[in-house]
Amino acid sequence: PIPCVPWQSQTSGQYQRRVHGRQKQPLNDFEIGFFKTILHGNTIESMKLLMKWYDQTCQQLDDPVSQKAASRINKLAPDAVLTIDDAIDIDRLWSNKQVLAAFPGICKRYYVPDSSPYYFDNIFRFVEGDFKPSEEDTTMARIRTTGVRTKILDWPPLEYEFVDVGLQMSLYCIQLDSRQKIPLSHHQRS
């Protein structure tokens, strides 16, 4: 079997090469800002998807404070920079027993990113003023893609071609010289 690197997009894939390549390189200021923006957007999108279920099923959260928190989160722009107040709202909603109980069913109805619990559990760290994404943060960052994108990564003596088909739930690694196809379900990836 050949080694396989999870890959979410061309940009994340490029970073994965830097982290998992032969020499680790620290994130530069651009990359710190990039991943911070992606993690904030992922967190907002994930919580909005959970709250969308309540809107579409005409159910209400039983806690008035959680209802207000949901209303504030639903008003956030997808590219908003999260504040400590937003983090408190997201944490309140994620801690709500009603939301936790409904979470598995909501995930079956909507495409809720598999990293959503990670985002919610780390929300206070994400809003710290001096926040610098960890290696795990960059791995958990998701960039939705549509269409087909390819990226060739050259790791001498091997060369990998990654094909991103957008929202694909399985990852295949193919060793071209022997035509071995190794399926990795999304449950096996981090």
PDB file of C-alpha atoms in Angstrom:
ATOM      1  CA  PRO A   1       0.000   0.000   0.000  1.00  0.00           C
ATOM      2  CA  ILE A   2       1.097   3.557  -0.679  1.00  0.00           C
ATOM      3  CA  PRO A   3       0.869   6.362   1.876  1.00  0.00           C
ATOM      4  CA  CYS A   4      -2.182   8.536   1.554  1.00  0.00           C
ATOM      5  CA  VAL A   5      -2.726  12.127   2.708  1.00  0.00           C
ATOM      6  CA  PRO A   6      -6.266  13.428   3.361  1.00  0.00           C
ATOM      7  CA  TRP A   7      -6.924  16.332   1.028  1.00  0.00           C
ATOM      8  CA  GLN A   8      -9.736  18.858   1.170  1.00  0.00           C
ATOM      9  CA  SER A   9      -8.738  21.298  -1.564  1.00  0.00           C
ATOM     10  CA  GLN A  10      -5.795  22.441  -3.588  1.00  0.00           C
ATOM     11  CA  THR A  11      -4.823  25.033  -1.008  1.00  0.00           C
ATOM     12  CA  SER A  12      -5.158  22.665   1.946  1.00  0.00           C
ATOM     13  CA  GLY A  13      -3.399  19.973  -0.042  1.00  0.00           C
ATOM     14  CA  GLN A  14      -0.475  22.285  -0.655  1.00  0.00           C
ATOM     15  CA  TYR A  15      -0.291  22.936   3.066  1.00  0.00           C
ATOM     16  CA  GLN A  16      -0.542  19.225   3.879  1.00  0.00           C
ATOM     17  CA  ARG A  17       2.561  18.698   1.775  1.00  0.00           C
ATOM     18  CA  ARG A  18       4.409  21.329   3.796  1.00  0.00           C
ATOM     19  CA  VAL A  19       3.351  19.817   7.121  1.00  0.00           C
ATOM     20  CA  HIS A  20       3.708  16.140   6.257  1.00  0.00           C
ATOM     21  CA  GLY A  21       6.652  16.495   3.879  1.00  0.00           C
ATOM     22  CA  ARG A  22      10.220  15.926   4.833  1.00  0.00           C
ATOM     23  CA  GLN A  23      10.608  19.248   6.653  1.00  0.00           C
ATOM     24  CA  LYS A  24       7.930  20.945   8.716  1.00  0.00           C
ATOM     25  CA  GLN A  25       7.658  24.627   7.972  1.00  0.00           C
ATOM     26  CA  PRO A  26       5.869  27.072  10.253  1.00  0.00           C
ATOM     27  CA  LEU A  27       2.784  28.840   8.957  1.00  0.00           C
ATOM     28  CA  ASN A  28       3.437  32.272   7.555  1.00  0.00           C
ATOM     29  CA  ASP A  29       1.139  35.225   8.342  1.00  0.00           C
ATOM     30  CA  PHE A  30      -0.920  34.690   5.185  1.00  0.00           C
ATOM     31  CA  GLU A  31      -1.522  31.020   6.023  1.00  0.00           C
ATOM     32  CA  ILE A  32      -2.441  31.849   9.628  1.00  0.00           C
ATOM     33  CA  GLY A  33      -5.058  34.318   8.388  1.00  0.00           C
ATOM     34  CA  PHE A  34      -6.240  31.908   5.697  1.00  0.00           C
ATOM     35  CA  PHE A  35      -6.848  28.993   8.063  1.00  0.00           C
ATOM     36  CA  LYS A  36      -8.345  31.242  10.731  1.00  0.00           C
ATOM     37  CA  THR A  37     -10.870  32.538   8.164  1.00  0.00           C
ATOM     38  CA  ILE A  38     -11.663  28.994   6.985  1.00  0.00           C
ATOM     39  CA  LEU A  39     -12.153  27.686  10.553  1.00  0.00           C
ATOM     40  CA  HIS A  40     -14.409  30.624  11.448  1.00  0.00           C
ATOM     41  CA  GLY A  41     -16.453  30.065   8.273  1.00  0.00           C
ATOM     42  CA  ASN A  42     -16.659  26.298   8.880  1.00  0.00           C
ATOM     43  CA  THR A  43     -17.903  26.907  12.419  1.00  0.00           C
ATOM     44  CA  ILE A  44     -20.545  29.426  11.307  1.00  0.00           C
ATOM     45  CA  GLU A  45     -21.743  27.222   8.448  1.00  0.00           C
ATOM     46  CA  SER A  46     -21.935  24.144  10.672  1.00  0.00           C
ATOM     47  CA  MET A  47     -23.992  25.846  13.375  1.00  0.00           C
ATOM     48  CA  LYS A  48     -26.269  27.503  10.807  1.00  0.00           C
ATOM     49  CA  LEU A  49     -26.985  24.051   9.325  1.00  0.00           C
ATOM     50  CA  LEU A  50     -28.013  22.769  12.745  1.00  0.00           C
ATOM     51  CA  MET A  51     -30.269  25.773  13.297  1.00  0.00           C
ATOM     52  CA  LYS A  52     -31.736  25.411   9.775  1.00  0.00           C
ATOM     53  CA  TRP A  53     -33.195  22.084  10.845  1.00  0.00           C
ATOM     54  CA  TYR A  54     -35.105  23.808  13.651  1.00  0.00           C
ATOM     55  CA  ASP A  55     -36.435  26.443  11.244  1.00  0.00           C
ATOM     56  CA  GLN A  56     -37.526  23.905   8.629  1.00  0.00           C
ATOM     57  CA  THR A  57     -39.184  21.538  11.091  1.00  0.00           C
ATOM     58  CA  CYS A  58     -40.959  24.433  12.837  1.00  0.00           C
ATOM     59  CA  GLN A  59     -39.457  23.344  16.129  1.00  0.00           C
ATOM     60  CA  GLN A  60     -38.101  25.772  18.662  1.00  0.00           C
ATOM     61  CA  LEU A  61     -35.341  25.453  21.154  1.00  0.00           C
ATOM     62  CA  ASP A  62     -36.904  25.205  24.588  1.00  0.00           C
ATOM     63  CA  ASP A  63     -34.448  27.658  26.158  1.00  0.00           C
ATOM     64  CA  PRO A  64     -35.160  31.370  25.358  1.00  0.00           C
ATOM     65  CA  VAL A  65     -31.454  32.235  25.748  1.00  0.00           C
ATOM     66  CA  SER A  66     -30.589  29.547  23.169  1.00  0.00           C
ATOM     67  CA  GLN A  67     -33.299  30.918  20.850  1.00  0.00           C
ATOM     68  CA  LYS A  68     -31.654  34.352  20.980  1.00  0.00           C
ATOM     69  CA  ALA A  69     -28.228  32.805  20.431  1.00  0.00           C
ATOM     70  CA  ALA A  70     -29.541  30.932  17.364  1.00  0.00           C
ATOM     71  CA  SER A  71     -31.023  34.143  15.991  1.00  0.00           C
ATOM     72  CA  ARG A  72     -27.693  35.960  16.341  1.00  0.00           C
ATOM     73  CA  ILE A  73     -25.730  33.117  14.730  1.00  0.00           C
ATOM     74  CA  ASN A  74     -28.159  32.912  11.795  1.00  0.00           C
ATOM     75  CA  LYS A  75     -27.478  36.600  11.071  1.00  0.00           C
ATOM     76  CA  LEU A  76     -23.713  36.099  10.773  1.00  0.00           C
ATOM     77  CA  ALA A  77     -22.185  36.368   7.313  1.00  0.00           C
ATOM     78  CA  PRO A  78     -20.369  33.223   6.155  1.00  0.00           C
ATOM     79  CA  ASP A  79     -17.076  35.115   6.125  1.00  0.00           C
ATOM     80  CA  ALA A  80     -17.567  36.856   9.473  1.00  0.00           C
ATOM     81  CA  VAL A  81     -14.737  37.031  11.967  1.00  0.00           C
ATOM     82  CA  LEU A  82     -16.058  35.350  15.096  1.00  0.00           C
ATOM     83  CA  THR A  83     -16.023  37.276  18.362  1.00  0.00           C
ATOM     84  CA  ILE A  84     -16.075  36.063  21.950  1.00  0.00           C
ATOM     85  CA  ASP A  85     -19.826  36.798  22.028  1.00  0.00           C
ATOM     86  CA  ASP A  86     -20.322  34.589  18.954  1.00  0.00           C
ATOM     87  CA  ALA A  87     -18.248  31.876  20.650  1.00  0.00           C
ATOM     88  CA  ILE A  88     -20.456  32.065  23.733  1.00  0.00           C
ATOM     89  CA  ASP A  89     -23.561  31.722  21.533  1.00  0.00           C
ATOM     90  CA  ILE A  90     -22.131  28.752  19.619  1.00  0.00           C
ATOM     91  CA  ASP A  91     -21.013  27.056  22.828  1.00  0.00           C
ATOM     92  CA  ARG A  92     -24.473  27.604  24.369  1.00  0.00           C
ATOM     93  CA  LEU A  93     -26.136  26.024  21.339  1.00  0.00           C
ATOM     94  CA  TRP A  94     -23.680  23.111  21.183  1.00  0.00           C
ATOM     95  CA  SER A  95     -24.217  22.482  24.902  1.00  0.00           C
ATOM     96  CA  ASN A  96     -28.005  22.510  24.522  1.00  0.00           C
ATOM     97  CA  LYS A  97     -29.356  19.010  25.220  1.00  0.00           C
ATOM     98  CA  GLN A  98     -31.999  19.414  22.519  1.00  0.00           C
ATOM     99  CA  VAL A  99     -29.356  20.183  19.870  1.00  0.00           C
ATOM    100  CA  LEU A 100     -27.104  17.334  21.001  1.00  0.00           C
ATOM    101  CA  ALA A 101     -29.996  14.858  20.873  1.00  0.00           C
ATOM    102  CA  ALA A 102     -31.030  16.001  17.381  1.00  0.00           C
ATOM    103  CA  PHE A 103     -27.474  16.179  15.975  1.00  0.00           C
ATOM    104  CA  PRO A 104     -27.244  12.625  14.510  1.00  0.00           C
ATOM    105  CA  GLY A 105     -30.601  13.020  12.733  1.00  0.00           C
ATOM    106  CA  ILE A 106     -29.701  16.454  11.410  1.00  0.00           C
ATOM    107  CA  CYS A 107     -26.469  15.034   9.968  1.00  0.00           C
ATOM    108  CA  LYS A 108     -28.497  12.455   8.034  1.00  0.00           C
ATOM    109  CA  ARG A 109     -30.735  15.130   6.511  1.00  0.00           C
ATOM    110  CA  TYR A 110     -28.151  17.815   5.739  1.00  0.00           C
ATOM    111  CA  TYR A 111     -24.515  17.675   4.753  1.00  0.00           C
ATOM    112  CA  VAL A 112     -23.093  18.771   8.090  1.00  0.00           C
ATOM    113  CA  PRO A 113     -19.298  18.714   7.910  1.00  0.00           C
ATOM    114  CA  ASP A 114     -17.821  15.765   9.797  1.00  0.00           C
ATOM    115  CA  SER A 115     -15.525  18.186  11.608  1.00  0.00           C
ATOM    116  CA  SER A 116     -18.394  20.197  13.133  1.00  0.00           C
ATOM    117  CA  PRO A 117     -17.993  18.826  16.672  1.00  0.00           C
ATOM    118  CA  TYR A 118     -14.294  19.716  16.469  1.00  0.00           C
ATOM    119  CA  TYR A 119     -15.139  23.310  15.517  1.00  0.00           C
ATOM    120  CA  PHE A 120     -17.673  23.663  18.337  1.00  0.00           C
ATOM    121  CA  ASP A 121     -15.371  22.089  20.923  1.00  0.00           C
ATOM    122  CA  ASN A 122     -12.539  24.467  19.973  1.00  0.00           C
ATOM    123  CA  ILE A 123     -14.553  27.645  19.441  1.00  0.00           C
ATOM    124  CA  PHE A 124     -13.025  29.599  22.330  1.00  0.00           C
ATOM    125  CA  ARG A 125      -9.514  28.841  21.105  1.00  0.00           C
ATOM    126  CA  PHE A 126     -10.456  29.974  17.569  1.00  0.00           C
ATOM    127  CA  VAL A 127     -11.501  33.454  18.784  1.00  0.00           C
ATOM    128  CA  GLU A 128      -8.385  34.163  20.867  1.00  0.00           C
ATOM    129  CA  GLY A 129      -6.549  37.248  19.621  1.00  0.00           C
ATOM    130  CA  ASP A 130      -3.243  35.405  19.192  1.00  0.00           C
ATOM    131  CA  PHE A 131      -4.784  32.221  17.755  1.00  0.00           C
ATOM    132  CA  LYS A 132      -2.429  30.306  15.464  1.00  0.00           C
ATOM    133  CA  PRO A 133      -3.900  27.192  13.822  1.00  0.00           C
ATOM    134  CA  SER A 134      -2.333  23.921  14.889  1.00  0.00           C
ATOM    135  CA  GLU A 135      -1.535  21.083  12.518  1.00  0.00           C
ATOM    136  CA  GLU A 136      -4.813  19.435  13.581  1.00  0.00           C
ATOM    137  CA  ASP A 137      -6.724  22.674  12.906  1.00  0.00           C
ATOM    138  CA  THR A 138      -5.373  22.836   9.364  1.00  0.00           C
ATOM    139  CA  THR A 139      -6.294  19.200   8.801  1.00  0.00           C
ATOM    140  CA  MET A 140      -9.842  19.813  10.047  1.00  0.00           C
ATOM    141  CA  ALA A 141     -10.348  22.939   7.919  1.00  0.00           C
ATOM    142  CA  ARG A 142     -12.741  22.246   5.063  1.00  0.00           C
ATOM    143  CA  ILE A 143     -13.149  24.132   1.821  1.00  0.00           C
ATOM    144  CA  ARG A 144     -16.219  23.141  -0.138  1.00  0.00           C
ATOM    145  CA  THR A 145     -15.480  22.545  -3.748  1.00  0.00           C
ATOM    146  CA  THR A 146     -17.540  21.834  -6.824  1.00  0.00           C
ATOM    147  CA  GLY A 147     -16.379  20.461 -10.102  1.00  0.00           C
ATOM    148  CA  VAL A 148     -13.204  18.502 -10.628  1.00  0.00           C
ATOM    149  CA  ARG A 149      -9.819  19.818  -9.520  1.00  0.00           C
ATOM    150  CA  THR A 150      -6.507  18.056  -9.731  1.00  0.00           C
ATOM    151  CA  LYS A 151      -3.229  18.627  -7.978  1.00  0.00           C
ATOM    152  CA  ILE A 152       0.043  16.824  -8.503  1.00  0.00           C
ATOM    153  CA  LEU A 153       2.313  16.547  -5.471  1.00  0.00           C
ATOM    154  CA  ASP A 154       5.884  15.607  -6.146  1.00  0.00           C
ATOM    155  CA  TRP A 155       7.438  13.752  -3.188  1.00  0.00           C
ATOM    156  CA  PRO A 156      10.578  12.226  -4.681  1.00  0.00           C
ATOM    157  CA  PRO A 157      10.842   9.492  -5.575  1.00  0.00           C
ATOM    158  CA  LEU A 158       7.021   9.347  -5.684  1.00  0.00           C
ATOM    159  CA  GLU A 159       4.499  11.556  -7.407  1.00  0.00           C
ATOM    160  CA  TYR A 160       0.851  11.752  -6.294  1.00  0.00           C
ATOM    161  CA  GLU A 161      -2.072  13.069  -8.276  1.00  0.00           C
ATOM    162  CA  PHE A 162      -5.038  14.155  -6.168  1.00  0.00           C
ATOM    163  CA  VAL A 163      -8.409  14.558  -7.818  1.00  0.00           C
ATOM    164  CA  ASP A 164     -11.019  16.517  -5.871  1.00  0.00           C
ATOM    165  CA  VAL A 165     -14.526  15.955  -7.193  1.00  0.00           C
ATOM    166  CA  GLY A 166     -16.302  18.066  -4.578  1.00  0.00           C
ATOM    167  CA  LEU A 167     -18.347  16.527  -1.741  1.00  0.00           C
ATOM    168  CA  GLN A 168     -16.996  13.070  -2.576  1.00  0.00           C
ATOM    169  CA  MET A 169     -17.269  10.990   0.588  1.00  0.00           C
ATOM    170  CA  SER A 170     -14.564   8.456  -0.317  1.00  0.00           C
ATOM    171  CA  LEU A 171     -10.906   8.864  -1.036  1.00  0.00           C
ATOM    172  CA  TYR A 172      -9.073   6.521  -3.383  1.00  0.00           C
ATOM    173  CA  CYS A 173      -5.333   6.158  -3.655  1.00  0.00           C
ATOM    174  CA  ILE A 174      -4.101   4.544  -6.820  1.00  0.00           C
ATOM    175  CA  GLN A 175      -0.590   3.304  -7.360  1.00  0.00           C
ATOM    176  CA  LEU A 176      -0.363   3.733 -11.100  1.00  0.00           C
ATOM    177  CA  ASP A 177       2.473   1.321 -11.760  1.00  0.00           C
ATOM    178  CA  SER A 178       0.626  -1.642 -10.266  1.00  0.00           C
ATOM    179  CA  ARG A 179      -2.956  -0.360 -10.669  1.00  0.00           C
ATOM    180  CA  GLN A 180      -3.799  -1.042  -7.033  1.00  0.00           C
ATOM    181  CA  LYS A 181      -6.891   0.836  -5.925  1.00  0.00           C
ATOM    182  CA  ILE A 182      -7.248   1.358  -2.191  1.00  0.00           C
ATOM    183  CA  PRO A 183     -10.625   2.758  -1.059  1.00  0.00           C
ATOM    184  CA  LEU A 184     -10.669   4.686   2.192  1.00  0.00           C
ATOM    185  CA  SER A 185     -14.136   5.514   3.454  1.00  0.00           C
ATOM    186  CA  HIS A 186     -14.685   8.968   4.977  1.00  0.00           C
ATOM    187  CA  HIS A 187     -15.060   7.293   8.378  1.00  0.00           C
ATOM    188  CA  GLN A 188     -11.413   6.208   8.249  1.00  0.00           C
ATOM    189  CA  ARG A 189     -10.091   9.727   7.606  1.00  0.00           C
ATOM    190  CA  SER A 190      -9.466  12.475  10.121  1.00  0.00           C
TER     191      SER A 190
END
